[in-house]
Short mmCIF file of C-alpha atoms in Angstrom, two decimals:
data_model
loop_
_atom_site.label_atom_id
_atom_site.label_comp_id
_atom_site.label_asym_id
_atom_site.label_seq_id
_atom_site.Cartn_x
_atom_site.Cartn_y
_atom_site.Cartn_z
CA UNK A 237 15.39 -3.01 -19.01
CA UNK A 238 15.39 -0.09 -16.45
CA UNK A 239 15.98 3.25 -18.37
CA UNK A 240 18.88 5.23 -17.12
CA UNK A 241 16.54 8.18 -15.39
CA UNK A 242 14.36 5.89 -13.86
CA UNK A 243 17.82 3.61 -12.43
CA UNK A 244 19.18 7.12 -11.22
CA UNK A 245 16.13 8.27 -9.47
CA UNK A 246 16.55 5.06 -7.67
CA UNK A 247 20.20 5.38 -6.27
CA UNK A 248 18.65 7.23 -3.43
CA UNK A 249 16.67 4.38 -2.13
CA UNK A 250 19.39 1.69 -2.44
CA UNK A 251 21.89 4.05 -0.82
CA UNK A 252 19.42 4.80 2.13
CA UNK A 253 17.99 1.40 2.80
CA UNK A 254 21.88 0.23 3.16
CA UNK A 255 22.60 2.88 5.72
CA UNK A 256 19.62 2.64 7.56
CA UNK A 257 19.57 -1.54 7.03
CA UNK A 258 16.31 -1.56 6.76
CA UNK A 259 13.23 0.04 4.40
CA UNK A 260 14.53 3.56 3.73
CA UNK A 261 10.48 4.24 4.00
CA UNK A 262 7.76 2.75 6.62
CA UNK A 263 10.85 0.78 8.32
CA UNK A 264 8.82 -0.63 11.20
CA UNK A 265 5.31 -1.57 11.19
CA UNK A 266 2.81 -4.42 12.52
CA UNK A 267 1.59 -7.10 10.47
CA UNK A 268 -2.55 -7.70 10.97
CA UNK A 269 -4.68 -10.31 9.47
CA UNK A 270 -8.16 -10.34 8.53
CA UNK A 271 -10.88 -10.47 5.63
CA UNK A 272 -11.72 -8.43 2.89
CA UNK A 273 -15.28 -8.10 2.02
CA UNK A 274 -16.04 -6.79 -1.49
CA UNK A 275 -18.62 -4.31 -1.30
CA UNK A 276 -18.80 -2.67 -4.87
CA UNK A 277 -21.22 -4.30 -7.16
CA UNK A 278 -19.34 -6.79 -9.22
CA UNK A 279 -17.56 -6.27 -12.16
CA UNK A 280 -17.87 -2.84 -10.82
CA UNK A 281 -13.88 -1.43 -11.00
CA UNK A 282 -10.64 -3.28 -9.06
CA UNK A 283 -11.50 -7.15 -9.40
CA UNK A 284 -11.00 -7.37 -5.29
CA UNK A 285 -12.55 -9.99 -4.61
CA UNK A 286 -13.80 -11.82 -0.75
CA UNK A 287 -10.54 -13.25 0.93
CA UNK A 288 -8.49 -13.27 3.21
CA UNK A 289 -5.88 -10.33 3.39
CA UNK A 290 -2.05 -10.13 5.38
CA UNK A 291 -1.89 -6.18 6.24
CA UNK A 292 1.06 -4.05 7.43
CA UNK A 293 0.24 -0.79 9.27
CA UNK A 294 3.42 1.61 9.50
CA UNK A 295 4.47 5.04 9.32
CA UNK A 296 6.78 6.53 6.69
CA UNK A 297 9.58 8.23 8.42
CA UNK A 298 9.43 5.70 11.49
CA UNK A 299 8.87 9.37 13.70
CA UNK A 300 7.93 8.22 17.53
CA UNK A 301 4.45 9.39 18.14
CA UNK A 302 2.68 11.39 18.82
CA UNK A 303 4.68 13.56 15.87
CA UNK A 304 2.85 13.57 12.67
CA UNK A 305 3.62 11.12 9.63
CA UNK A 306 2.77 9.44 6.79
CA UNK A 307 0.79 6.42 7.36
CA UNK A 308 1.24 3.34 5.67
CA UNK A 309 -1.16 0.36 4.64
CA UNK A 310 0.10 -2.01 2.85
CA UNK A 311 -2.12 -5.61 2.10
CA UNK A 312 -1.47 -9.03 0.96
CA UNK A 313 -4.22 -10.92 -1.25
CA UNK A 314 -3.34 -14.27 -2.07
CA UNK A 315 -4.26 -16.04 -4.93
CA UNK A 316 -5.26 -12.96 -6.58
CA UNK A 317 -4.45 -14.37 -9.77
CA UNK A 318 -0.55 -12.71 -10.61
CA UNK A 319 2.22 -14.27 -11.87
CA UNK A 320 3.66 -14.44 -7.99
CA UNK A 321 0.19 -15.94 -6.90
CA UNK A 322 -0.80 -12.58 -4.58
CA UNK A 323 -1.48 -9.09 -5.07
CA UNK A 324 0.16 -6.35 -3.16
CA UNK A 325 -2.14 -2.74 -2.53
CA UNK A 326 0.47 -0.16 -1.00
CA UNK A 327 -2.02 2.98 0.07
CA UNK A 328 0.09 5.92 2.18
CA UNK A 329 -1.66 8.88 3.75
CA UNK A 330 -2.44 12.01 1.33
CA UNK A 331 -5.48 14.06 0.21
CA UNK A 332 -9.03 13.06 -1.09
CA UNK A 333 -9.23 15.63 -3.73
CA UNK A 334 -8.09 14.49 -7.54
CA UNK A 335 -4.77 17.14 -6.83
CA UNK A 336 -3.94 15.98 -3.42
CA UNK A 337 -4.72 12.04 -2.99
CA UNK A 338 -1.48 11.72 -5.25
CA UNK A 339 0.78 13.79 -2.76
CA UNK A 340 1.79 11.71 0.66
CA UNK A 341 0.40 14.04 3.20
CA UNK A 342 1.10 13.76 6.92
CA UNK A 343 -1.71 12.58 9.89
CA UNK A 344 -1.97 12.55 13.54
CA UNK A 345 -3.56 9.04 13.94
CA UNK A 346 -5.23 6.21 11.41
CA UNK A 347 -8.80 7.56 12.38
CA UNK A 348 -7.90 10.55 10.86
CA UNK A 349 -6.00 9.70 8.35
CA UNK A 350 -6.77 9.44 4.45
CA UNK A 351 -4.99 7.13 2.26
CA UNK A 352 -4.62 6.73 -1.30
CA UNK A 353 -2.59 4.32 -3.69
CA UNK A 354 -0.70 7.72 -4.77
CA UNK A 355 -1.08 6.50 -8.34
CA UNK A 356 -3.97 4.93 -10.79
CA UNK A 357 -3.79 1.33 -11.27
CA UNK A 358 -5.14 0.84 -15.14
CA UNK A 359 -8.01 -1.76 -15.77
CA UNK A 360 -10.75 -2.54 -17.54
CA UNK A 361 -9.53 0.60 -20.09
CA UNK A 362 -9.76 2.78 -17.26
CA UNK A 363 -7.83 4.32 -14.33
CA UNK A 364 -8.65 3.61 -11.07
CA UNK A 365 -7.90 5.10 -7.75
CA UNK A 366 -7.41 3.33 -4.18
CA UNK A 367 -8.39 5.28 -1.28
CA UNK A 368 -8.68 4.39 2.31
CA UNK A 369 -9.75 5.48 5.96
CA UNK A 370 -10.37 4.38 9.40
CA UNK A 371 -13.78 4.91 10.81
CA UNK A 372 -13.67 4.57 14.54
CA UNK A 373 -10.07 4.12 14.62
CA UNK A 374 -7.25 3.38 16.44
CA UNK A 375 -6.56 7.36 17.81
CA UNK A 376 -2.74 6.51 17.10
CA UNK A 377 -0.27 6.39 14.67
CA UNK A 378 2.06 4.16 16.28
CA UNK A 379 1.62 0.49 14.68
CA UNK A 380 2.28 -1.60 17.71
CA UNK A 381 -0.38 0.47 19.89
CA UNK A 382 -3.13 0.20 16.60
CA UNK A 383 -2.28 -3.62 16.66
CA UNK A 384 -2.39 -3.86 20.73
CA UNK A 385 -5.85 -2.21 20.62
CA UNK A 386 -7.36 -5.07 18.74
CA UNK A 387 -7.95 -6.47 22.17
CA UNK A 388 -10.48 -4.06 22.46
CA UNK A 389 -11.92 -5.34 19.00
CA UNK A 390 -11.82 -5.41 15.69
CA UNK A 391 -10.08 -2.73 12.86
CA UNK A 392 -11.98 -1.33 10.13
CA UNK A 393 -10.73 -0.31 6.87
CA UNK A 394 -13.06 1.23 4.66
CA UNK A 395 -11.64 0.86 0.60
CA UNK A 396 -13.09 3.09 -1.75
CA UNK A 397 -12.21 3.26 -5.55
CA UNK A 398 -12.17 5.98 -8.12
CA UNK A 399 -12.34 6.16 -11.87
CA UNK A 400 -10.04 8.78 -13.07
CA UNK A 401 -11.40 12.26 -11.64
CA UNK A 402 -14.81 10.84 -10.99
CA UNK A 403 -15.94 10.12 -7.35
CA UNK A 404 -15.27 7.74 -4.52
CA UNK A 405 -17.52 5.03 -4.73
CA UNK A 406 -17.46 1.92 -2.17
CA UNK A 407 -15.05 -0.95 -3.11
CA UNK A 408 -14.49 -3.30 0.01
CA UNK A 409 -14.23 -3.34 3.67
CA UNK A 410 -11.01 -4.89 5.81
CA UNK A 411 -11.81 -6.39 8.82
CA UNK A 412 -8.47 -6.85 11.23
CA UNK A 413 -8.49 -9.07 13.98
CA UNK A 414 -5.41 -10.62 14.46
CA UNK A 415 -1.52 -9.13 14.77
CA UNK A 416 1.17 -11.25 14.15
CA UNK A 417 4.12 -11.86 11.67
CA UNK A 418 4.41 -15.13 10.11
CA UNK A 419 7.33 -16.69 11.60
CA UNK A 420 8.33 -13.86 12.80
CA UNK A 421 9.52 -12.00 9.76
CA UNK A 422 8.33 -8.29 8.54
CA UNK A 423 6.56 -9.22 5.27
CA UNK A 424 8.30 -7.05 1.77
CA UNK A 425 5.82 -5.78 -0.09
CA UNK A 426 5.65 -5.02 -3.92
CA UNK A 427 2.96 -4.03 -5.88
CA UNK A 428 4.52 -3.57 -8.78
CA UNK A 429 5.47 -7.27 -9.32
CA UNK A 430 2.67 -8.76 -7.35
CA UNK A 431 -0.08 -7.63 -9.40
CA UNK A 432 -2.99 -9.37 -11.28
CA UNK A 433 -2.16 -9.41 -15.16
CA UNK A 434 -5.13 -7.95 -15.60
CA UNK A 435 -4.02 -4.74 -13.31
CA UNK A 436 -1.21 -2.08 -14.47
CA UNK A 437 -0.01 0.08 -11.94
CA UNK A 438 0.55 3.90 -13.92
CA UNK A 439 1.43 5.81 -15.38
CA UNK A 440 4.05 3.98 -16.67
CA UNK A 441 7.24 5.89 -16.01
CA UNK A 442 6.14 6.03 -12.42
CA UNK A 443 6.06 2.07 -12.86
CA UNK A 444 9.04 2.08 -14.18
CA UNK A 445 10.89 3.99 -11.20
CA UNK A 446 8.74 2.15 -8.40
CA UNK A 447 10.12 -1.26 -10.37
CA UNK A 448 13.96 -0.29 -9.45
CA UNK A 449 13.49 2.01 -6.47
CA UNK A 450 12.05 -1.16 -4.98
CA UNK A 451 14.78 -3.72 -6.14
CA UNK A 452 18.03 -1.23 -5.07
CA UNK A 453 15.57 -0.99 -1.78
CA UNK A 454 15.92 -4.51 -1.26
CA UNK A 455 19.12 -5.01 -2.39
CA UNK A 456 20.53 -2.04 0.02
CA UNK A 457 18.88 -3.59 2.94
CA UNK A 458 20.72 -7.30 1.75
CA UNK A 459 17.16 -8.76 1.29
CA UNK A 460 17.97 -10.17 -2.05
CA UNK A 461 16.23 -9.44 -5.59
#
């Protein structure tokens, strides 16, 4: 059961996702596919393994470009062994210190952006960090223009993970090289409930607020539980 600060904190979301009818954050975006490559040794960290991968490139606010905002990357792994049979990674744009990659930070365009998973996902008896970045590209922070590009060629994420304040150390590469939505519908993404048993996203009050802010999200929006 939701504790009551954690389903107050939340009324904000529900409230602004049924105004807006839509996500209250990153309401439009464009939905990629491609593969992940794992590039960290394994058993090294994150258990990503090679697969794969639905991802949704977006920016928080929805702000037309070229104005600054928060970009969003949010990917799909199926069969990543959770209860729901996929695992969600939500990484926003922030810092790449140990102060700043948990505070969403504004950028001009993916290739300069840096992206984090704003909080540790436990494993293994550690904590690990998600970060992210574009090398090469797109020079834009609209989604549609990033996803239009891949005419051009290929998108490359690089993943990196961190154990608690220790440093970056490669985890995977994303390869995008195809935009479309599945039958036409704007994937939802969760990583809260679509998460490998063996992954806890934390701390744990955070968890707890992400669990409701995402279901009064959903529910303000009329998507359902």
């Amino acid at each position: 059961m939701t504790s009551l600060p954690a389903r107050l904190l939340a009324v904000p979301f529900g409230v602004g996702s049924a105004l807006r009818r839509a996500k209250l954050f990153h309401p439009d975006g464009a939905v990629l596919h491609g593969r992940l490559v794992r590039t960290a040794p394994v058993g090294r960290g994150l258990p990503l393994e090679d697969d794969d991968v639905l991802v949704r490139l977006s920016r928080a606010i929805g702000l037309p470009s070229p104005i600054p905002d928060v970009p969003g990357f949010a990917m799909r792994i199926p069969a990543a062994g959770s209860d729901t049979g996929s695992w969600d990674v939500l990484l926003a744009g922030a810092g790449r210190d140990v102060v700043t990659r948990s505070l969403p930070l504004p950028a001009a365009s993916f290739a300069s952006a840096s992206l984090s998973s704003l909080m540790p996902l436990a494993h293994g008896g550690r904590h690990w960090w998600v970060s992210a970045r574009f090398p090469g590209g797109p020079d834009t922070l609209d989604p549609a223009e990033a996803a239009a590009g891949l005419a051009a060629g290929p998108i490359t994420v690089v993943l990196e993970q961190a154990a608690g304040t220790g440093p970056r150390e490669p985890l995977a590469e994303v390869i995008l090289d195809r935009a479309e939505k599945e039958d036409g519908v704007d994937p939802s993404f969760d990583p809260i409930v679509n998460t490998p048993r063996a992954v806890r996203p934390s701390p744990e009050w955070l968890r707890e607020l992400r669990v409701r802010a995402y279901r009064d999200s959903r529910l303000g929006r009329g998507a359902g539980e």
